[in-house]
């Protein structure tokens, strides 16, 4: 059974700080990793995808992947109150399918 | 470019009834997957369709079924509704290919009373 784990939080950071969100996964052969943001009452929206070891940056967001440690993280720089949401880590269960395994999500609260 | 469209947005059904939810993917996307989201279980994969064929299936009872049409639109059906089926049902679409990203619709909130 593939598993994806995240700290459920809540993670509270002051405005302007760096928020660090972590995710571990159990299936060593997983190749594709995704971060989604979900506001309360809304559907998940894709933030970033990452497939190779190392860092991938997009604006204030940086995804980091370490396949040897089966670990993926998301850094949010200059956090804003509008970043307050639940962040979901997703791992593709099949490289050609869309059967993602989602973590439980980390609730982030950015305090003004 | 229009996003993933799900209808209806909200539904209230009675135990024992059946329900059909609809999903229109982003134009050009041929893969459609369905997920159930509940506070207790989080986001769980139901099934995926590609080219009118079910490609993957999650661990849900046979009361949950789906299909995909030639225009890539998809429907999911839940028969003999139970109280525990109350959830947000999400549809996601993507292009075919390794590493393809999936984009979610706004979801259908189903309440079973």
Short mmCIF file of C-alpha atoms in Angstrom, two decimals:
data_model
loop_
_atom_site.label_atom_id
_atom_site.label_comp_id
_atom_site.label_asym_id
_atom_site.label_seq_id
_atom_site.Cartn_x
_atom_site.Cartn_y
_atom_site.Cartn_z
CA UNK A 1 0.00 0.00 0.00
CA UNK A 2 1.55 3.26 -1.12
CA UNK A 3 1.54 5.88 1.60
CA UNK A 4 2.22 9.59 1.67
CA UNK A 5 2.74 11.29 5.01
CA UNK A 6 2.63 14.92 5.98
CA UNK A 7 2.56 16.76 9.26
CA UNK A 8 -1.08 17.82 9.59
CA UNK A 9 -0.16 21.03 11.38
CA UNK A 10 -1.35 23.62 11.81
CA UNK A 11 1.91 25.25 10.88
CA UNK A 12 1.92 28.90 11.85
CA UNK A 13 4.45 31.37 10.47
CA UNK A 14 4.59 35.17 10.62
CA UNK A 15 4.04 37.19 7.47
CA UNK A 16 7.24 37.50 5.48
CA UNK A 17 8.81 34.35 6.90
CA UNK A 18 9.69 31.13 5.07
CA UNK A 19 7.18 28.31 5.45
CA UNK A 20 8.59 24.80 5.10
CA UNK A 21 6.24 21.93 4.31
CA UNK A 22 7.43 18.35 4.30
CA UNK A 23 6.24 15.09 2.80
CA UNK A 24 7.53 11.52 2.84
CA UNK A 25 6.41 8.65 0.65
CA UNK A 26 6.71 4.92 0.95
CA UNK A 27 7.01 3.70 -2.65
CA UNK A 28 10.62 3.90 -3.71
CA UNK A 29 9.77 3.62 -7.41
CA UNK A 30 7.60 6.75 -7.43
CA UNK A 31 8.83 9.22 -10.02
CA UNK A 32 6.39 12.15 -10.07
CA UNK A 33 5.55 14.46 -7.20
CA UNK A 34 3.11 17.33 -6.94
CA UNK A 35 2.14 20.04 -4.52
CA UNK A 36 -1.43 21.32 -4.43
CA UNK A 37 -2.94 24.13 -2.41
CA UNK A 38 -6.50 23.90 -1.17
CA UNK A 39 -8.39 26.76 0.38
CA UNK A 40 -11.24 25.89 2.70
CA UNK A 41 -14.29 24.88 0.72
CA UNK A 42 -12.43 24.95 -2.59
CA UNK A 43 -10.82 22.35 -4.83
CA UNK A 44 -7.07 21.68 -4.94
CA UNK A 45 -5.03 23.86 -7.27
CA UNK A 46 -1.67 22.78 -8.61
CA UNK A 47 1.34 24.72 -7.32
CA UNK A 48 4.27 22.73 -8.64
CA UNK A 49 5.43 19.41 -9.96
CA UNK A 50 8.89 17.93 -9.52
CA UNK A 51 10.42 14.84 -11.05
CA UNK A 52 14.20 15.07 -10.54
CA UNK A 53 16.33 15.23 -7.43
CA UNK A 54 17.19 18.73 -6.34
CA UNK A 55 15.36 22.03 -6.26
CA UNK A 56 12.78 23.54 -8.57
CA UNK A 57 11.82 27.17 -8.15
CA UNK A 58 8.70 29.02 -9.31
CA UNK A 59 8.29 32.51 -7.95
CA UNK A 60 8.06 32.36 -4.16
CA UNK A 61 7.77 28.57 -4.20
CA UNK A 62 10.61 26.06 -4.20
CA UNK A 63 10.06 22.32 -4.34
CA UNK A 64 12.83 20.01 -3.19
CA UNK A 65 13.09 16.31 -3.96
CA UNK A 66 15.36 13.68 -2.47
CA UNK A 67 14.49 10.26 -3.88
CA UNK A 68 17.10 8.44 -1.80
CA UNK A 69 15.43 9.68 1.36
CA UNK A 70 11.93 9.46 -0.18
CA UNK A 71 11.31 13.02 0.82
CA UNK A 72 9.80 16.02 -0.95
CA UNK A 73 9.33 19.48 0.49
CA UNK A 74 7.84 22.83 -0.43
CA UNK A 75 9.29 26.14 0.69
CA UNK A 76 7.24 29.30 0.52
CA UNK A 77 9.31 32.45 0.76
CA UNK A 78 7.94 35.80 1.94
CA UNK A 79 4.78 34.09 3.19
CA UNK A 80 1.58 36.10 2.87
CA UNK A 81 -1.73 35.76 4.73
CA UNK A 82 -3.22 34.70 1.38
CA UNK A 83 -0.97 31.62 1.51
CA UNK A 84 -3.00 30.35 4.47
CA UNK A 85 -4.45 27.08 3.17
CA UNK A 86 -3.98 23.33 3.31
CA UNK A 87 -1.07 22.07 1.24
CA UNK A 88 -1.39 18.61 -0.23
CA UNK A 89 1.50 16.46 -1.35
CA UNK A 90 0.66 13.99 -4.12
CA UNK A 91 2.66 11.11 -5.50
CA UNK A 92 1.81 9.47 -8.78
CA UNK A 93 1.03 5.82 -8.25
CA UNK A 94 1.61 4.92 -11.86
CA UNK A 95 3.91 6.85 -14.19
CA UNK A 96 1.37 6.85 -17.00
CA UNK A 97 -1.82 7.15 -15.04
CA UNK A 98 -3.44 9.80 -12.90
CA UNK A 99 -4.00 7.70 -9.80
CA UNK A 100 -2.36 10.03 -7.34
CA UNK A 101 -1.85 9.10 -3.73
CA UNK A 102 -2.39 12.18 -1.59
CA UNK A 103 -1.04 12.95 1.81
CA UNK A 104 -3.42 14.20 4.49
CA UNK A 105 -2.29 17.78 3.95
CA UNK A 106 -0.60 20.38 6.13
CA UNK A 107 -2.65 23.33 7.25
CA UNK A 108 -0.61 26.52 7.00
CA UNK A 109 -1.54 29.71 8.79
CA UNK A 110 0.36 32.89 7.95
CA UNK A 111 -0.10 35.44 10.69
CA UNK A 112 -0.21 39.15 9.75
CA UNK B 1 -8.99 28.00 -21.98
CA UNK B 2 -11.83 26.68 -19.86
CA UNK B 3 -10.95 24.62 -16.82
CA UNK B 4 -12.42 21.35 -15.64
CA UNK B 5 -16.16 21.69 -15.20
CA UNK B 6 -18.14 19.58 -12.79
CA UNK B 7 -21.90 19.48 -12.47
CA UNK B 8 -23.85 19.78 -10.35
CA UNK B 9 -21.98 21.72 -7.68
CA UNK B 10 -24.22 20.58 -4.84
CA UNK B 11 -26.51 17.61 -4.37
CA UNK B 12 -28.66 16.33 -1.54
CA UNK B 13 -29.82 12.74 -1.83
CA UNK B 14 -31.56 10.24 0.40
CA UNK B 15 -30.05 6.96 1.53
CA UNK B 16 -30.67 4.22 -0.99
CA UNK B 17 -30.93 6.53 -3.97
CA UNK B 18 -28.40 6.72 -6.76
CA UNK B 19 -26.59 9.73 -8.14
CA UNK B 20 -24.70 10.64 -11.31
CA UNK B 21 -22.01 13.29 -11.39
CA UNK B 22 -20.57 14.80 -14.53
CA UNK B 23 -17.12 16.08 -15.47
CA UNK B 24 -15.99 17.91 -18.60
CA UNK B 25 -12.19 17.97 -18.86
CA UNK B 26 -9.97 20.72 -20.15
CA UNK B 27 -10.02 20.77 -23.95
CA UNK B 28 -7.42 18.35 -25.27
CA UNK B 29 -7.17 16.37 -22.05
CA UNK B 30 -8.08 12.74 -22.51
CA UNK B 31 -7.38 11.42 -19.03
CA UNK B 32 -10.04 11.96 -16.37
CA UNK B 33 -9.73 10.77 -12.80
CA UNK B 34 -12.14 10.94 -9.90
CA UNK B 35 -11.42 11.42 -6.21
CA UNK B 36 -13.46 11.43 -3.03
CA UNK B 37 -12.53 13.87 -0.29
CA UNK B 38 -13.80 13.55 3.27
CA UNK B 39 -12.53 15.11 6.50
CA UNK B 40 -11.65 11.71 7.92
CA UNK B 41 -10.07 9.98 4.93
CA UNK B 42 -8.70 12.89 2.94
CA UNK B 43 -8.42 12.67 -0.83
CA UNK B 44 -8.84 9.15 -2.13
CA UNK B 45 -8.55 7.92 -5.70
CA UNK B 46 -11.69 6.37 -7.16
CA UNK B 47 -10.85 5.59 -10.78
CA UNK B 48 -9.26 6.93 -13.93
CA UNK B 49 -10.47 6.84 -17.51
CA UNK B 50 -8.49 7.28 -20.68
CA UNK B 51 -9.88 6.87 -24.19
CA UNK B 52 -13.19 5.59 -22.82
CA UNK B 53 -11.43 2.80 -20.87
CA UNK B 54 -10.98 2.50 -17.15
CA UNK B 55 -7.23 2.48 -16.65
CA UNK B 56 -6.94 2.40 -12.88
CA UNK B 57 -9.32 1.77 -10.01
CA UNK B 58 -9.05 2.61 -6.34
CA UNK B 59 -10.27 0.62 -3.39
CA UNK B 60 -13.96 1.47 -3.42
CA UNK B 61 -16.99 -0.83 -3.50
CA UNK B 62 -18.72 -1.71 -6.75
CA UNK B 63 -21.47 0.82 -5.97
CA UNK B 64 -19.07 3.38 -7.38
CA UNK B 65 -18.77 3.25 -11.13
CA UNK B 66 -17.88 5.52 -13.97
CA UNK B 67 -17.58 5.89 -17.68
CA UNK B 68 -16.02 8.14 -20.25
CA UNK B 69 -17.47 9.25 -23.55
CA UNK B 70 -15.76 9.74 -26.88
CA UNK B 71 -15.47 13.50 -26.24
CA UNK B 72 -13.56 12.69 -23.00
CA UNK B 73 -16.41 13.84 -20.77
CA UNK B 74 -16.85 11.51 -17.83
CA UNK B 75 -19.58 10.54 -15.44
CA UNK B 76 -19.46 8.74 -12.16
CA UNK B 77 -22.37 6.95 -10.58
CA UNK B 78 -22.96 5.93 -7.01
CA UNK B 79 -25.79 3.51 -6.39
CA UNK B 80 -27.56 2.65 -3.15
CA UNK B 81 -26.23 5.72 -1.40
CA UNK B 82 -25.05 5.46 2.19
CA UNK B 83 -24.59 8.24 4.73
CA UNK B 84 -20.83 7.68 4.50
CA UNK B 85 -20.87 8.62 0.83
CA UNK B 86 -21.33 12.25 1.81
CA UNK B 87 -18.21 13.91 0.49
CA UNK B 88 -16.69 16.30 -1.99
CA UNK B 89 -16.24 14.47 -5.30
CA UNK B 90 -13.45 15.87 -7.42
CA UNK B 91 -12.62 15.28 -11.01
CA UNK B 92 -9.17 15.94 -12.46
CA UNK B 93 -8.03 15.96 -16.06
CA UNK B 94 -4.66 15.76 -17.73
CA UNK B 95 -2.97 15.11 -21.02
CA UNK B 96 -1.57 11.67 -21.58
CA UNK B 97 2.06 11.10 -20.77
CA UNK B 98 4.58 10.46 -18.10
CA UNK B 99 4.71 13.23 -15.55
CA UNK B 100 1.61 14.97 -16.84
CA UNK B 101 0.05 17.34 -14.34
CA UNK B 102 -3.56 16.98 -13.26
CA UNK B 103 -5.97 19.87 -12.84
CA UNK B 104 -9.05 19.68 -10.64
CA UNK B 105 -12.57 20.86 -11.17
CA UNK B 106 -14.48 22.70 -8.47
CA UNK B 107 -16.04 19.49 -7.22
CA UNK B 108 -19.52 18.26 -6.45
CA UNK B 109 -20.56 18.38 -2.81
CA UNK B 110 -22.80 15.38 -2.16
CA UNK B 111 -24.82 15.17 1.03
CA UNK B 112 -26.67 11.95 1.80
CA UNK B 113 -29.45 12.25 4.37
#
